[in-house]
Amino acid sequence: MALPSPLRRLFDYLPTRQPPACGWQVGLRVRVPFGRREVVGVVAELANGSELPHDKLRAISEVLDDAPLPNDWQWLCHFAARYYQHSLGDTMQLAMPARLRQGHPMGGRTQTLWLPLSPGDDLILQRAPKQAELYALLRQHPHGLAGRAVTAHGFTREQLLALQKKGYARAQETALTAAQPASGGLLASPSLPLNREQASALAVLHEKLESYHPCLLEGVTGSGKTEIYLQLIEALAAKGKQSLVLVPEIGLTPQTLARFKSRFRVPVVALHSGLTDLERLDVWEAAANGRALVIIGTRSAIFTPLKNPGAIIVDEEHDSSYKQHDGLRYHARDLAVARAHYHNIPLLLGSATPSFESLQQALSGTYRHLRLTQRPSRHPPAKLELIDLRHQRRQGGLLPNAISAIKSTLTSGKQALVFINRRGFAPTLACHSCGWIAECGQCDSRMTLHRQPPLLACHHCDSRRALPDACPECGSGDLRALGSGTERTEETLQGLFPNVTVHRIDRDSTRKKESFEQILKEIQRGEPCLLVGTQMLAKGHHLPHVTLVVVVNADGGLYAADFRALEHSAQLLEQVAGRAGRAAHPGRVLVQTLHPDDPHLGQLAEHGYGALARSLLEERRLAGLPPFCFMALLRIESPHEEAAIALGQQAAQALHQWLTIVKLPVRCLGPVPAPMERRQNRYHVHIMLAADKRSQRHTAANWLVQWLEANREARKVRWSIDIDPQTLA
DNA sequence: AGCACGCCGACT
DNA sequence: GTCGGCGTGCTC
Ligand SMILES: [Zn+2]
Ligand SMILES: [Zn+2]
C-alpha cells in the first residue's frame, strides 16, 4: 500500500473478506487503519505473503473505487517518486484531486447551482446589505453559481437560504459536466493563416504526430506560438486525441482560456485556482475518460490522466513556476518530457527565452528545433539601450534620460512601463548618524520599508514591525530610506507627472483577487498612463499601448553566486523588453545598469537572448555546470545551527566514503551555509551533488536519502533533497 | 507528517 | 496537585 506519509516505503495489509467486484488490482484506492487513524491509500503491489509476522498486519477497511486509478497516472506517480526521491504515497496524494485524497467516491456527482430570480421589487433587501450584495453577485451569473463558489466569495449558506426564502434565488441540483460532448464540427472559429515560418514549424510537427517527438519552439514574443499550439491540438483532436497544455501560473488568465475555448467546439477544460474541489475532480475525470479533448492547467496539471493522449504542450517552458519548491520538488516540464516519452506522443516546448536545458537538447539535435523569428507587426523586437547608472543623480531610481523618455512617451499619447524587481518603498532603512540598519530578527536580511501601509516588513518571513521614530541605537531622528522599490518609484513618477495615472502592479497592490484583472483592463483601454511593476508585469500580458519600457536596474543577475542567476535575469529582461511596441508602434527599451560594459549584458542588448544563451551554454560546458552535469541539492534545516552543520558534515563524510568505495564519479560539495543561512530563525545548510550522468546522480542521491532515513541524528533536523535544483534559496 | 507517550516547570 | 512544553518513537 502506498500511504500518505513521508516514509519512503510501502505498507502491507490483509485483504478484506470479500474481494472487490473487479478483483484485487494494483491502483485501487482503499481506506486503511494506519497508526491511530484511518487514511486513504493506493494498492501498490499484490503479494501472497508479507515479511512481517501475521499478527502485525492489519486489514484493509474499505475499497473506495470499483476500478483502479488510471495506468498512466500510476506510472507518472511511480516515475516522479523515484526520480525525485520522494515517498510514493505522498506523491500519489499530491497527484490526485483533493476529493479523492479525502476518500470521497468518484463519479455520479451533482452540485448545487444557485440561480437568481426576479421577485419584482428589490426593496426588501435594503435592510440586508449583505444579501443585496449576494443577490447582485448571482445576477452576474444568470446560468447559476455553485454553492462553493458563493462561499468562496465570502458569503454564508445562511445568506443564500435567506435569499431563497424571500424568493430572490433558487437552488438547482445539476450533474457536473466539465466537458460537454462536441456537436457539429471541430472548430468554433477558423484557424488563422500561418506565415512561412509558422507553416514550416507545423509541417515538422505533422511529420510525427503519433510517436515521441520532442520539439522546442523558440519564438520571439508576438511571433505566433499560440497559433501553432492551436493547430497542433486541432490536428490531434481530429483523430479524437487529447492535448494537455501547461501554462505558467500567471498565464492561466481568462483571456488565454478564451483563446482556446473560442477556437474549438470540442470540450476544452481548465484546471485553475478558482475551481471548487468538486469541479476539479470533474475535470480530472473528464480527462481520464477521454471526454475532454483539451486540458489546460498550471504545474500540477501534469498529473492529469489522459485516456487518449495526443500531445503535451508546455508554454513558456522556461518559467520558474513549473518547479515545485517544497515537498515533491518536481519540474512539470521535465515530467512532461518523461510523460510524452511514456505515451509515445509529441511534446512541444514553447518559449521566447528557452531554458538552457531545453535549448541544449535542441542544439544537440535531441529535440527538433523550431524557430519563429518574425513578428506580424513587421518591426523587429526593440533593442535594449543600456544607460549608465554611475555618477548620475536619480529620482526614485530613475535617471534623467529615462524620465525624459517617459515624458515624451506620455506626450505622444502612449504608455510606459517601469520595471523594478523589488516591491515596497525602499529595501533598506538606515540611520544617517550611526549607520544602524533595520534588520529582521529572524533572518539574515534587511527589513523592507513599506509606505502603504507604513511598516517594516521582512520579505523572507512573516515578521512585521512598526516604523521607528528614531534610531534604536543612537536615538537620532535622521532615518533614511535607501534605494527604491515599486512604491517609491510610483510616488516619484506621480510627483513628476501629476496629471497621469500611475498603476503599481506587484504582489501588494494586486492582493485583492480581481484587482489585477481590473487594472489590466483599464490599461488596455489605451489612455496614456504609467505602469510600475515587478515581474508580474513582465510575463505575457497583452499591453498593446506600451511603447517604452524602463528597467530600473538590470544588474540583479550579473554577479550573483547562483550560476543560474544570469540565465534567469536574461530571460526576464528579454521578456520585459518584449512588452515594448507590441502593436502598431515601434518601442524603446531603456536599461539602467552600473555595468554598461559588462560583456553579457552587452551581448544581450546587441544580439538578443538567443545569442547570449548560446555563449553562456558554452561557458557552462567549460565549467561542467548544468545542463552538462546533473545536480542534486540536499538542504538541511534546523533552529540550532550546530545541529544542521553537524549533520551536514556527517552526511558529506559518509557519502564521500561510500563514493570512494563504490568508485562512483559523483562530486560532493559542502556542507556549506545556504546563501541566506538564517531564515525564520532556522539555519540552512547545503550539500550539492554533481555527476556527469543522470544515473550516477540518481544512485548517489538515492544512497544519501537512505543514509539519512536510517540515521538517528537526521530525525532531529529537517532535510529534503532537491533533484535538478533551480535556485539555492 | 501526524499522533501518542512521557517526563519536568509554573499555574489555578 | 494538573496543564502543557516539546523530545522520542512508531506507523504494515
Ligand atoms: Zn543611529
Ligand atoms: Zn525575516
PDB file of N, CA and C and ligand atoms in Angstrom, chain A residues 440 443 458 461 463, ligand 2:
ATOM      1  N   CYS A 440      15.954  42.076  10.018  1.00  0.00           N
ATOM      2  CA  CYS A 440      14.946  41.147  10.521  1.00  0.00           C
ATOM      3  C   CYS A 440      15.526  40.377  11.704  1.00  0.00           C
ATOM      4  N   CYS A 443      15.821  36.541  10.362  1.00  0.00           N
ATOM      5  CA  CYS A 443      16.521  36.170   9.133  1.00  0.00           C
ATOM      6  C   CYS A 443      17.809  36.988   9.011  1.00  0.00           C
ATOM      7  N   CYS A 458       9.770  41.995   6.541  1.00  0.00           N
ATOM      8  CA  CYS A 458      10.809  41.111   6.012  1.00  0.00           C
ATOM      9  C   CYS A 458      10.218  40.338   4.842  1.00  0.00           C
ATOM     10  N   CYS A 461      10.279  36.234   5.703  1.00  0.00           N
ATOM     11  CA  CYS A 461       9.454  35.583   6.717  1.00  0.00           C
ATOM     12  C   CYS A 461       8.270  36.500   6.971  1.00  0.00           C
ATOM     13  N   SER A 463       7.705  38.428   9.500  1.00  0.00           N
ATOM     14  CA  SER A 463       7.863  39.428  10.543  1.00  0.00           C
ATOM     15  C   SER A 463       7.617  40.842  10.026  1.00  0.00           C
TER      16      SER A 463
HETATM   17 ZN    ZN D   2      12.693  37.625   8.246  1.00  0.00          ZN
END
